[in-house]
Amino acid sequence: MYHAIVEQKVRQGFREMSKGNYQAAVELFAEDVYFSFSGDHAMGGECRTKAQVSQWFARLYRIFPGIQFEVRSVTVSGWPWNTTATTQFTVRATMRDGQPYQNQAMQFVRLRWGKIVEDIIFEDTHKLVLALNRMAEQGVSEAAAAPIGVLTA
């Protein structure tokens, strides 16, 4: 029963993010968190605080307004004091020039008592960097910004 509730919350979080309500997801993070998105690009970096995570999501929505998430699968294991959830999902957005952006991603989340304490996202960074470079050329200056938080190798 607990695992089904966590899966439902994960799916609901992605639905809210698809509506543009990323703050609903940010509220699930603990104050002291480890959030990682690999790469030396505008969406890369390591965040160590909930405030940095909020900055990361705000940037995501400025660069990719109208971004949509399609959850393919969610797997949950563990107990309330040490829960892991893995999510496979598709990301879709429309770039400024009208061209579609689509990518596949995996997310590993660790929760303690309902709060996210670790969130690691794996996305095809080559495809993402090509899109970011294209958007920077189209005048989306933040698409060329430095990563938020500590740079991930």
Coordinates of C-alpha atoms in Angstrom, one line a residue:
M1 CA 0.0 0.0 0.0
Y2 CA 2.8 2.4 0.9
H3 CA 4.6 1.9 -2.4
A4 CA 1.3 2.5 -4.3
I5 CA 0.9 5.8 -2.5
V6 CA 4.5 6.9 -3.3
E7 CA 4.0 6.0 -7.0
Q8 CA 0.8 8.0 -7.0
K9 CA 2.6 11.0 -5.6
V10 CA 5.4 10.7 -8.1
R11 CA 2.9 10.6 -11.0
Q12 CA 1.0 13.5 -9.6
G13 CA 4.2 15.5 -9.3
F14 CA 4.9 15.0 -12.9
R15 CA 1.3 15.9 -13.9
E16 CA 1.6 19.2 -11.8
M17 CA 4.9 20.0 -13.5
S18 CA 3.3 19.5 -16.9
K19 CA 0.8 22.1 -15.9
G20 CA 3.7 24.5 -15.1
N21 CA 3.3 24.0 -11.4
Y22 CA 6.9 23.1 -10.6
Q23 CA 6.6 24.5 -7.0
A24 CA 4.4 21.5 -6.2
A25 CA 7.5 19.3 -6.9
V26 CA 9.9 21.7 -5.0
E27 CA 7.7 21.4 -1.9
L28 CA 8.5 17.7 -1.8
F29 CA 12.2 18.4 -1.3
A30 CA 13.9 18.4 2.1
E31 CA 15.8 21.6 3.0
D32 CA 19.1 19.7 2.9
V33 CA 19.0 17.8 -0.4
Y34 CA 21.3 16.4 -3.0
F35 CA 20.0 17.1 -6.6
S36 CA 22.1 16.3 -9.6
F37 CA 21.8 16.8 -13.3
S38 CA 25.0 15.9 -15.2
G39 CA 26.8 18.2 -17.6
D40 CA 28.5 21.5 -18.0
H41 CA 25.5 23.4 -19.4
A42 CA 22.6 25.5 -18.2
M43 CA 20.6 22.6 -16.9
G44 CA 23.6 20.8 -15.3
G45 CA 24.9 21.1 -11.8
E46 CA 24.5 19.8 -8.2
C47 CA 22.1 21.5 -5.8
R48 CA 22.5 21.1 -2.1
T49 CA 19.6 23.2 -0.8
K50 CA 15.9 23.4 -1.5
A51 CA 16.4 27.0 -2.6
Q52 CA 18.9 25.9 -5.3
V53 CA 16.5 23.2 -6.5
S54 CA 13.8 25.9 -6.8
Q55 CA 16.2 28.0 -8.9
W56 CA 17.0 25.0 -11.1
F57 CA 13.3 24.3 -11.8
A58 CA 12.6 28.0 -12.4
R59 CA 15.4 28.1 -15.0
L60 CA 14.0 24.9 -16.6
Y61 CA 10.6 26.5 -17.1
R62 CA 12.1 29.8 -18.4
I63 CA 14.2 27.9 -21.0
F64 CA 11.5 25.3 -21.8
P65 CA 8.1 27.1 -21.2
G66 CA 5.3 24.6 -21.6
I67 CA 7.5 21.6 -21.0
Q68 CA 5.6 18.3 -20.7
F69 CA 6.4 15.1 -18.9
E70 CA 5.1 11.7 -19.8
V71 CA 5.8 9.1 -17.1
R72 CA 6.5 5.7 -18.6
S73 CA 7.1 3.7 -15.4
V74 CA 7.7 4.2 -11.7
T75 CA 9.3 1.6 -9.4
V76 CA 9.2 2.1 -5.6
S77 CA 11.0 0.1 -2.9
G78 CA 11.9 0.5 0.8
W79 CA 10.3 1.8 3.9
P80 CA 9.1 5.3 4.8
W81 CA 12.5 6.2 6.4
N82 CA 14.5 5.1 3.4
T83 CA 12.4 4.9 0.2
T84 CA 13.7 4.8 -3.4
A85 CA 11.7 5.6 -6.5
T86 CA 12.9 5.3 -10.0
T87 CA 11.0 6.9 -12.8
Q88 CA 11.4 6.6 -16.6
F89 CA 9.9 9.5 -18.4
T90 CA 9.8 11.4 -21.7
V91 CA 10.3 15.2 -21.9
R92 CA 8.7 17.2 -24.6
A93 CA 8.8 21.0 -25.3
T94 CA 8.7 23.4 -28.2
M95 CA 11.7 25.5 -28.9
R96 CA 11.4 29.2 -29.8
D97 CA 11.7 28.4 -33.5
G98 CA 8.7 26.0 -33.3
Q99 CA 10.9 22.9 -33.5
P100 CA 10.0 20.1 -31.1
Y101 CA 12.4 19.0 -28.4
Q102 CA 12.0 15.4 -27.0
N103 CA 14.2 13.4 -24.8
Q104 CA 14.2 10.3 -22.6
A105 CA 15.2 10.5 -18.9
M106 CA 15.5 8.4 -15.8
Q107 CA 15.2 9.7 -12.3
F108 CA 16.5 8.1 -9.1
V109 CA 14.9 9.6 -5.9
R110 CA 15.5 8.8 -2.3
L111 CA 13.0 9.9 0.3
R112 CA 12.9 10.0 4.0
W113 CA 9.5 10.3 5.6
G114 CA 7.9 11.7 2.4
K115 CA 10.6 14.3 1.7
I116 CA 13.1 14.0 -1.2
V117 CA 16.7 13.9 0.1
E118 CA 18.3 12.8 -3.1
D119 CA 17.3 13.3 -6.7
I120 CA 19.5 12.3 -9.6
I121 CA 18.3 12.8 -13.2
F122 CA 19.9 11.1 -16.2
E123 CA 18.9 12.5 -19.6
D124 CA 20.6 12.3 -23.0
T125 CA 22.8 15.3 -22.4
H126 CA 24.1 15.4 -26.0
K127 CA 20.6 15.9 -27.3
L128 CA 19.9 18.5 -24.5
V129 CA 23.1 20.5 -25.2
L130 CA 22.2 20.6 -28.9
A131 CA 18.8 22.1 -28.0
L132 CA 20.3 24.5 -25.5
N133 CA 22.9 25.7 -28.1
R134 CA 20.1 26.2 -30.6
M135 CA 18.0 28.1 -28.2
A136 CA 21.0 30.3 -27.2
E137 CA 21.4 31.1 -30.9
Q138 CA 17.7 32.1 -31.0
G139 CA 18.2 34.6 -28.2
V140 CA 17.4 32.6 -25.1
S141 CA 20.5 33.8 -23.2
E142 CA 19.8 31.7 -20.2
A143 CA 20.2 28.5 -22.3
A144 CA 24.0 29.4 -22.4
A145 CA 24.2 30.1 -18.6
A146 CA 26.5 28.3 -16.2
P147 CA 25.1 25.4 -14.2
I148 CA 23.3 26.2 -10.9
G149 CA 25.1 24.9 -7.8
V150 CA 28.3 22.9 -8.0
L151 CA 29.3 21.7 -11.5
T152 CA 28.8 17.9 -12.0
A153 CA 31.6 16.1 -13.8

